[in-house]
Amino acid sequence: MTRNAHHADASSDTIPVSEAAWLDVIRQMDQTYSGLIDYQVELEKKNADLEAMRQFMDSVLESMTDILIVCDRNGLVIQLNKTAARLAGLPDGSTGTGTVFDLVASFSHEALKAMLGRASQAAPAVSEEIVLHTTDGEAPFEVSASPRRDARGRLLGVVLIGRHVGELRTAYSALNLAHDQLKDAQAQLVNSEKMASLGRLVSGVAHELNNPISFVYGNAHALERYVDRLETYFNVVEQGATREELVTLRHSLKLGKTVARLRDAASGALEGAERVRDIVEQLRRFSGTGRAPPEPFDLVATVQTAVGWVTRTQRPDLVIDWAMPNALMVTGRSGHIQQVVMNVIQNAVDATETVQNPRISIQLGSEGANAVLRISDNGPGLSDDVRDKLFEPFFTTKPVGKGTGLGMSISYRIVADHEGRLSASNAEGGGALFEVCLPIEGAGTDA
């Protein structure tokens, strides 16, 4: 009885241990099942992302107007986009259509082979004109090749992208036409503003011409009087006059002084004519279209001419303060730079209209490799709003009919074309300050 009772007690002790083990197994199974569910949810999410990415890539490939051909390292076609398949007369997304050379005309095989070789060696992509077989016959395409690699960077194949050359040529032609039209419009604006400036300054130019012409006119009259005296003397000589009569006539006609003044009158007339020639040449350069090549010119002489033309007929109490060297050579088109200086000087003159003692300061010198021209006035200066819009086309603070609003905009572009800089600010003592910076002739070469 005792042994059996003891055996029964032992059996009752092992039952709780077995239940605990089963509970632990069930708990682990629940955790595993929960992990599987989480993994399944994450996997489904990644599959959805991959499907969305695939649909996105398919939509991009289908919307491409360029051809796209994916091939392996041996040139075997892996896939074509919709455009390439349609041109080749194949189903969309065609695969296993042979090699890429089957899609290309035989005389383009060498160029294609070279492109594939460069792409396989990871050389920089270079576009080539390749002729492809299409449903409409052979057609030229501008094709570029890029290597296709896996996540480890190993070469898988080559991707070819091309566009019909006809489309490119049409686009280039339209771009060139628009560029030419823009250049013509800019040239017309420059000439229009130049003629407007010349119209405002015609009285100053007329005064510039009047002085040498008057000089030539006066010397021509003097030459005419001297010629009359010489003709009278020679006529008497031809008539056989005696020596005493000739000496008396020579003293009465003052031929000694006449001969001495004859050379002076001729030199004066020549000097006046040369001055007129210089003014005409300045006008020719000023009115030039700008198609002539840049050439070295003296910026000092150009500034002096521009200032003289503008200020000649302005207020008599206008004071010009000069600080310039004897000469300073720059390279460019002197007529265009003269237009810039005239525009700036005219603005300075207009700004001092209401000032009792108008004054304009002109300083020119060299700073490093640049020639710097500073023009300031004692006017009211520039407000922040005006300074921000000063170089915008058609912006002007002048009343209607007095300014086109193109002068400073065109001046800014002209200086930029000369690889220089035009800026505007307010001077320390008040008034506006314009600064024109231009490269000195030969300075860039020496550097």
C-alpha atoms as one frame of an Amber mdcrd trajectory, in Angstrom:
protein
   0.000   0.000   0.000   2.722   2.446   0.814   4.652   1.905  -2.430   1.531
   2.347  -4.543   0.565   5.464  -2.688   4.046   6.856  -3.193   3.870   6.110
  -6.905   0.581   7.926  -7.182   2.033  10.965  -5.503   4.974  11.052  -7.946
   2.665  10.945 -10.931   0.674  13.877  -9.602   3.897  15.944  -9.281   4.873
  15.565 -13.018   1.589  16.926 -14.469   2.241  20.654 -13.755   5.710  20.431
 -15.322   4.304  19.052 -18.573   1.643  21.744 -18.761   4.220  24.486 -18.297
   6.292  23.096 -21.161   3.278  23.015 -23.428   2.397  26.574 -22.463   5.942
  27.688 -23.275   5.791  25.967 -26.673   2.428  27.544 -27.440   3.764  30.952
 -26.407   6.783  30.612 -28.716   4.542  29.489 -31.553   2.392  32.586 -31.007
   5.481  34.800 -31.131   6.698  33.070 -34.277   3.293  33.403 -35.898   3.121
  37.078 -34.918   6.595  37.605 -36.412   5.510  35.869 -39.594   2.474  38.118
 -39.824   4.633  41.240 -39.319   7.097  39.994 -41.943   4.222  39.266 -44.311
   2.831  42.797 -43.805   6.260  44.323 -44.392   6.815  42.121 -47.429   3.457
  43.111 -48.881   4.299  46.777 -48.268   7.650  46.403 -50.053   5.955  44.581
 -52.898   3.449  47.437 -53.169   6.322  49.958 -53.217   8.107  47.927 -55.872
   4.940  47.728 -57.940   4.427  51.498 -57.616   8.049  52.064 -58.637   7.647
  49.681 -61.579   4.485  51.475 -62.699   6.246  54.816 -62.330   9.225  53.638
 -64.393   6.894  52.145 -67.005   4.969  55.407 -67.267   8.219  57.360 -67.634
   9.519  54.994 -70.307   6.217  55.090 -72.193   6.107  58.894 -72.124   9.647
  59.248 -73.489   9.825  60.589 -77.015  13.480  59.530 -77.233  14.377  55.958
 -78.038  15.816  53.816 -75.221  17.557  50.488 -75.838  18.949  48.308 -73.019
  21.468  45.649 -74.034  23.979  43.430 -72.321  27.750  43.589 -72.653  27.624
  41.647 -75.922  25.031  43.956 -77.460  22.106  41.549 -77.018  18.922  43.602
 -76.663  17.291  43.171 -73.272  14.478  45.685 -73.582  13.200  48.548 -75.751
  11.005  51.400 -74.658   7.696  52.075 -76.393   9.130  54.671 -78.798  12.027
  52.470 -79.907   9.767  49.443 -80.352   7.240  51.431 -82.374   9.929  52.836
 -84.687  11.435  49.362 -85.153   7.990  47.820 -85.781   8.203  45.546 -82.710
   5.779  44.937 -79.821   6.044  47.258 -76.814   8.729  46.294 -74.328  10.196
  43.766 -76.755  12.941  41.501 -75.438  15.046  38.902 -77.139  14.961  40.725
 -80.478  18.571  39.898 -81.317  21.492  42.273 -81.025  21.406  46.032 -81.159
  23.332  45.842 -84.414  20.235  44.331 -86.048  18.430  47.629 -85.423  21.204
  49.753 -86.952  22.216  50.309 -90.574  25.380  48.436 -91.564  27.438  51.613
 -92.195  26.787  52.714 -88.594  28.058  49.463 -87.030  31.597  50.765 -86.484
  30.388  53.931 -84.749  28.018  51.884 -82.576  30.748  49.397 -81.720  33.027
  52.246 -80.633  30.243  53.722 -78.462  29.621  50.359 -76.750  33.359  49.961
 -76.155  33.647  53.400 -74.544  30.587  52.740 -72.369  31.966  49.349 -71.258
  35.192  51.056 -70.197  33.257  53.759 -68.291  34.642  56.460 -70.566  32.752
  59.793 -70.757  29.674  59.496 -72.946  29.991  60.944 -76.446  27.048  61.375
 -78.783  27.247  59.887 -82.260  24.941  60.093 -85.247  23.643  56.543 -85.809
  21.283  55.503 -88.615  18.523  53.129 -87.415  16.132  50.906 -89.347  12.577
  52.190 -88.830   9.203  51.340 -90.283   9.524  54.451 -92.456  13.001  53.548
 -93.660  16.435  54.482 -92.388  16.566  57.559 -90.138  19.489  59.320 -88.378
  19.488  59.561 -84.586  21.789  61.357 -82.159  22.662  58.478 -79.788  24.614
  58.409 -76.536  25.666  55.316 -74.564  26.004  54.905 -70.781  27.114  51.842
 -68.761  24.523  49.903 -66.708  25.825  48.439 -63.442  24.505  46.359 -60.578
  24.491  47.279 -56.889  28.140  46.197 -56.559  29.226  48.333 -59.484  29.765
  45.404 -61.859  29.032  46.081 -65.522  25.790  44.524 -66.690  25.420  46.161
 -70.076  24.838  49.443 -71.892  21.904  51.840 -72.140  21.468  53.669 -75.451
  19.390  56.858 -75.641  18.772  58.658 -78.912  16.723  61.428 -80.467  15.782
  61.932 -84.084  18.294  64.284 -85.672  15.532  66.070 -87.564  13.972  67.193
 -84.279  17.344  68.384 -82.999  18.081  70.299 -86.172  14.656  71.902 -86.088
  15.162  72.907 -82.462  18.661  74.259 -83.191  17.372  76.202 -86.190  14.579
  77.734 -84.138  17.063  78.586 -81.368  19.507  80.178 -83.815  16.694  82.158
 -85.427  15.501  83.423 -82.040  19.085  84.321 -81.101  19.603  86.249 -84.346
  16.314  88.079 -83.854  17.335  88.959 -80.306  20.686  90.319 -81.486  18.974
  92.359 -84.198  16.503  93.742 -81.664  19.350  94.653 -79.313  21.232  96.370
 -82.136  18.101  98.322 -83.083  17.630  99.400 -79.458  21.244 100.553 -79.245
  20.946 102.532 -82.478  17.579 104.010 -81.470  18.921 105.177 -78.137  22.067
 106.424 -79.858  20.064 108.512 -82.318  17.898 109.819 -79.479  21.042 110.879
 -77.631  22.463 112.450 -80.765  19.217 114.332 -81.317  19.419 115.803 -77.821
  23.074 116.703 -78.294  22.984 117.979 -81.869  23.472 121.575 -80.752  26.636
 120.615 -78.881  27.943 118.753 -81.898  27.072 121.715 -84.121  29.093 123.962
 -81.810  31.994 121.516 -81.994  31.880 121.707 -85.782  31.315 125.466 -85.900
  34.652 126.373 -84.305  36.979 124.576 -86.753  34.769 125.456 -89.725  34.926
 129.133 -88.743  38.685 128.788 -88.408  38.933 127.301 -91.907  36.582 129.974
 -93.261  38.619 132.833 -91.801  41.931 131.429 -93.011  40.457 130.838 -96.489
  39.511 134.553 -96.699  43.029 135.517 -95.580  44.511 133.222 -98.229  42.303
 134.851-100.846  43.636 138.334 -99.910  47.215 137.097 -99.980  46.688 135.540
-103.418  45.293 138.846-104.747  48.443 140.676-103.599  50.711 138.081-105.169
  48.772 138.155-108.446  49.099 141.980-108.559  52.843 141.766-107.995  53.402
 139.022-110.617  51.312 140.903-113.186  53.563 143.930-112.754  56.637 141.689
-113.063  55.320 140.271-116.351  54.752 143.815-117.665  58.510 144.502-117.386
  58.549 146.892-114.419  61.899 148.202-113.228  63.594 147.071-110.057  62.764
 150.317-108.284  59.058 149.955-109.218  58.992 146.362-108.003  60.631 147.288
-104.697  58.120 150.124-104.200  55.199 147.820-105.079  56.494 145.098-102.782
  56.580 147.505 -99.861  53.124 148.863-100.654  51.610 145.363-100.907  53.488
 144.229 -97.763  54.596 141.076 -99.538  57.106 140.224 -96.808  54.382 139.894
 -94.209  52.066 138.312 -96.778  54.484 135.471 -97.523  55.091 134.932 -93.790
  51.372 134.864 -93.023  50.596 132.697 -96.042  52.093 129.630 -94.404  50.324
 130.376 -91.122  46.998 130.725 -92.908  47.528 127.447 -94.777  48.520 125.664
 -91.546  45.501 127.120 -89.751  43.133 126.017 -92.493  44.678 122.536 -92.451
  44.382 122.351 -88.667  40.706 123.324 -88.811  40.050 120.797 -91.561  41.742
 118.075 -89.516  39.594 119.010 -86.513  36.457 118.689 -88.643  37.732 115.353
 -89.902  38.278 114.154 -86.313  34.772 115.224 -85.283  33.269 113.451 -88.299
  35.270 110.351 -87.434  33.996 110.523 -83.858  30.447 110.814 -85.173  31.038
 107.849 -87.458  32.310 105.735 -84.587  29.512 106.895 -82.352  26.858 105.959
 -84.911  28.528 102.667 -85.857  26.566  99.431 -85.598  29.183  97.777 -83.397
  29.976  94.992 -85.869  33.550  96.234 -86.295  36.165  94.287 -84.314  37.351
  95.791 -81.000  40.494  97.893 -81.204  42.672  99.876 -78.778  41.572 103.472
 -78.170  42.377 106.299 -75.783  39.719 106.391 -73.066  40.794 109.904 -72.019
  40.077 111.359 -75.482  36.762 109.488 -75.672  35.640 110.833 -72.287  36.679
 114.390 -73.200  34.743 114.230 -76.475  31.623 112.820 -74.797  31.680 115.419
 -72.020  32.237 118.228 -74.516  29.295 117.183 -76.661  26.925 117.017 -73.703
  27.977 120.069 -71.708  28.771 122.470 -74.575  25.332 124.054 -74.662  24.248
 123.318 -71.069  24.012 125.808 -68.224  26.838 128.374 -68.341  27.391 128.033
 -64.589  28.012 124.270 -64.829  31.469 123.473 -63.419  33.405 120.396 -64.547
  36.158 119.121 -62.249  38.700 117.018 -64.153  41.193 114.512 -62.770  42.574
 112.382 -65.615  45.957 111.267 -66.988  47.199 112.357 -70.402  46.213 109.031
 -71.973  44.842 105.644 -70.937  44.451 102.889 -73.537  41.672 100.309 -73.393
  40.351  97.844 -75.971  36.837  97.902 -77.382  34.592 100.099 -79.498  35.179
 103.749 -78.703  31.797 104.804 -80.118  29.941 102.530 -77.709  31.963 103.644
 -74.682  31.411 107.246 -75.762  27.667 106.573 -75.759  27.920 105.195 -72.213
  29.796 108.282 -70.972  27.352 110.605 -72.736  24.392 108.844 -71.104  25.964
 109.120 -67.651  26.959 112.767 -68.165  23.490 113.649 -69.467  21.928 112.068
 -66.375  24.309 114.073 -64.183  23.392 117.298 -66.005  19.672 116.540 -65.649
  20.146 115.773 -61.939  21.674 119.225 -61.310  18.929 121.209 -63.053  17.515
 122.463 -59.756  20.907 123.009 -58.089  22.136 126.603 -57.849  25.821 125.800
 -58.270  25.885 122.672 -60.467  29.097 120.711 -60.412  30.180 117.454 -62.044
  33.352 115.638 -61.018  35.103 113.341 -63.508  37.939 111.135 -62.278  39.761
 108.601 -64.431  42.665 106.412 -63.444  44.035 102.894 -63.393  43.478 100.439
 -60.556  45.352  97.200 -61.115  44.464  95.837 -64.554  41.396  98.075 -64.906
  40.663 101.623 -65.944  38.140 103.163 -63.547  36.028 106.184 -64.504  34.024
 107.860 -61.722  31.429 110.521 -62.556  29.643 112.238 -59.667  27.353 115.242
 -59.338  26.001 117.421 -56.538  22.367 116.628 -57.297  19.843 114.979 -54.972
  21.340 111.491 -55.376  19.620 108.147 -55.940  16.870 106.713 -53.777  16.930
 102.991 -52.923  14.015 102.304 -55.269  15.646 104.138 -58.192  19.020 102.489
 -57.579  17.442  99.008 -57.638  15.677  99.638 -60.969  18.187 101.975 -62.622
  19.512  99.466 -65.157  16.158  97.893 -66.017  14.896  98.479 -69.599  12.410
 101.365 -70.017  12.818 102.558 -66.426  13.190 106.348 -66.222  12.544 109.118
 -63.732  12.311 111.758 -66.443   9.024 113.177 -67.715   7.339 111.768 -70.803
   9.120 112.778 -73.995  12.465 113.500 -72.351  13.857 110.013 -71.897  13.373
 106.594 -73.471  14.294 104.616 -70.373  16.848 102.630 -72.377  19.981 104.715
 -71.892  21.296 103.152 -68.678  20.059  99.659 -69.572  21.932  99.746 -72.872
  24.958 101.326 -71.194  25.042  98.484 -68.676  24.984  95.896 -71.480  27.669
  97.738 -73.486  30.050  97.826 -70.520  29.338  94.148 -69.808  30.121  93.307
 -73.449  33.490  95.019 -72.919  34.091  92.663 -69.950  33.700  95.631 -67.609
  31.318  96.803 -64.904  28.908  99.731 -64.569  27.577 100.548 -61.099  25.670
 103.365 -59.450  25.641 104.578 -55.858  25.522 107.776 -53.825  28.682 109.773
 -53.252  29.868 110.457 -49.706  29.236 114.180 -50.012  25.825 113.684 -51.637
  24.741 113.279 -55.231  24.927 110.296 -57.542  28.145 108.440 -58.334  28.548
 106.285 -61.440  31.561 104.027 -61.831  32.676 102.521 -65.144  35.361  99.842
 -64.899  37.070  98.594 -68.100  40.079  96.314 -68.663  43.223  98.193 -69.637
  44.557  97.346 -73.083  47.148  94.570 -72.812  46.763  94.120 -69.038  44.969
  90.786 -69.323  47.593  89.452 -71.739  50.446  90.407 -69.418  48.719  88.797
 -66.465
